[in-house]
Amino acid sequence: MTPSAALIVARGVGKTFYTAQGPLEVLKNVSLDVDRGEFLALQGVSGSGKSTLLSLLAGLDRPTEGEITLDGERLDRLTQPQLARVRRNKLGFVFQSFHLVPSLSVLENVQLPMAFRGHGFADKTKALALLDGVGLTHRADFLPGKLSGGEKQRAAIARALINDPLVVFADEPTGNLDSLNGQRVLEMLEKHTVHVGRSLVLVTHDADIASRAHRRVYLKDGQPTVKIDPPT
Ligand SMILES: Nc1ncnc2c1ncn2[C@@H]1O[C@H](COP(=O)(O)OP(=O)(O)O)[C@@H](O)[C@H]1O
Ligand SMILES: [Mg+2]
């Protein structure tokens, strides 16, 4: 079987949350491809389902309808342990809330995904190089609790890159940063993803950040639309 150019193929994907107030249909009949090496920006107003879609594409949650294939594997059919393996070996994440381990140093947090793959707290040189890339060398031995919001975000980005993932999913990764640091962080993400043939799927409200994507997809009423940029 020849691998398709698309790394991620979503077909007819729906997501309904069953809440105490009744069913909430957040995504309906979403079909979307992400190519290898592509930088895709996901946009839309707050509550439009961007984080939900990111979670489905990254195998962190399951669709209630439809199919999601990532690197030839049907995520919607995998068991939880199989999904965990895919996430560990193929994916990197930068969450809105960072998810740094408070009892580990910044350096150890960056090394943690390697430890999860059974490599121990190995490859300190690579972890330090990534920390250097996000301007955090001087914070390597700090605990996350001592970092500013922007520094935590940059540590989370270094951690997402340590295992050379096929795709990095980032939920508003520049949200807490001023525009200079936001650009720096984006450049670092691009350098380690799209510049080396990996994919980057990024949720952002920032039009300048989104303008650097290969493609922008807007979520509205549970469905993706390709935005026609207004004339400048
Ligand atoms: N686990 C959940 N249970 C119930 N409703 C949820 C859940 N997660 C998200 N939602 C709802 O789904 C909608 C989309 O949320 P989200 O994907 O976080 O939007 P966005 O990231 O675009 O702001 C919102 O109305 C939100 O309240
Ligand atoms: Mg969100």
mmCIF file of C-alpha atoms and ligand atoms in Angstrom, residues 17-19 24 26 44-53 61 96 171-172 203 219, ligand 1:
data_model
loop_
_atom_site.group_PDB
_atom_site.id
_atom_site.type_symbol
_atom_site.label_atom_id
_atom_site.label_comp_id
_atom_site.label_asym_id
_atom_site.label_seq_id
_atom_site.Cartn_x
_atom_site.Cartn_y
_atom_site.Cartn_z
ATOM 1 C CA PHE A 17 -21.387 16.159 23.939
ATOM 2 C CA TYR A 18 -24.186 14.674 26.021
ATOM 3 C CA THR A 19 -24.732 17.199 28.789
ATOM 4 C CA LEU A 24 -24.646 19.592 22.271
ATOM 5 C CA VAL A 26 -20.203 20.851 18.416
ATOM 6 C CA GLY A 44 -13.052 30.603 14.665
ATOM 7 C CA VAL A 45 -14.778 32.441 17.478
ATOM 8 C CA SER A 46 -14.601 31.201 21.058
ATOM 9 C CA GLY A 47 -16.782 28.118 21.469
ATOM 10 C CA SER A 48 -16.737 27.223 17.769
ATOM 11 C CA GLY A 49 -15.119 23.834 18.450
ATOM 12 C CA LYS A 50 -11.430 24.469 17.658
ATOM 13 C CA SER A 51 -10.078 22.739 20.768
ATOM 14 C CA THR A 52 -12.571 19.906 20.308
ATOM 15 C CA LEU A 53 -11.457 19.310 16.723
ATOM 16 C CA ASP A 61 -10.893 12.242 22.355
ATOM 17 C CA GLN A 96 -3.555 25.901 26.397
ATOM 18 C CA ASP A 171 -3.800 25.179 20.990
ATOM 19 C CA GLU A 172 -3.224 28.943 20.995
ATOM 20 C CA VAL A 203 -5.288 27.025 16.806
ATOM 21 C CA LEU A 219 -14.874 26.767 12.113
HETATM 22 N N1 LIG B 1 -16.312 17.904 27.479
HETATM 23 C C1 LIG B 1 -17.286 18.745 27.107
HETATM 24 N N2 LIG B 1 -18.555 18.555 27.538
HETATM 25 C C2 LIG B 1 -19.557 19.386 27.161
HETATM 26 N N3 LIG B 1 -19.386 20.441 26.348
HETATM 27 C C3 LIG B 1 -18.140 20.675 25.885
HETATM 28 C C4 LIG B 1 -17.031 19.851 26.239
HETATM 29 N N4 LIG B 1 -15.915 20.339 25.638
HETATM 30 C C5 LIG B 1 -16.316 21.421 24.942
HETATM 31 N N5 LIG B 1 -17.652 21.630 25.095
HETATM 32 C C6 LIG B 1 -18.444 22.695 24.453
HETATM 33 O O1 LIG B 1 -18.217 22.609 23.063
HETATM 34 C C7 LIG B 1 -18.171 23.903 22.472
HETATM 35 C C8 LIG B 1 -16.837 24.062 21.737
HETATM 36 O O2 LIG B 1 -15.787 24.121 22.702
HETATM 37 P P1 LIG B 1 -14.250 24.259 22.275
HETATM 38 O O3 LIG B 1 -13.923 23.179 21.319
HETATM 39 O O4 LIG B 1 -13.458 24.345 23.519
HETATM 40 O O5 LIG B 1 -14.283 25.656 21.501
HETATM 41 P P2 LIG B 1 -13.086 26.648 21.126
HETATM 42 O O6 LIG B 1 -11.787 25.949 21.362
HETATM 43 O O7 LIG B 1 -13.322 26.995 19.669
HETATM 44 O O8 LIG B 1 -13.265 27.859 21.979
HETATM 45 C C9 LIG B 1 -18.381 24.886 23.588
HETATM 46 O O9 LIG B 1 -19.751 25.224 23.615
HETATM 47 C C10 LIG B 1 -18.003 24.089 24.820
HETATM 48 O O10 LIG B 1 -18.697 24.548 25.952
#
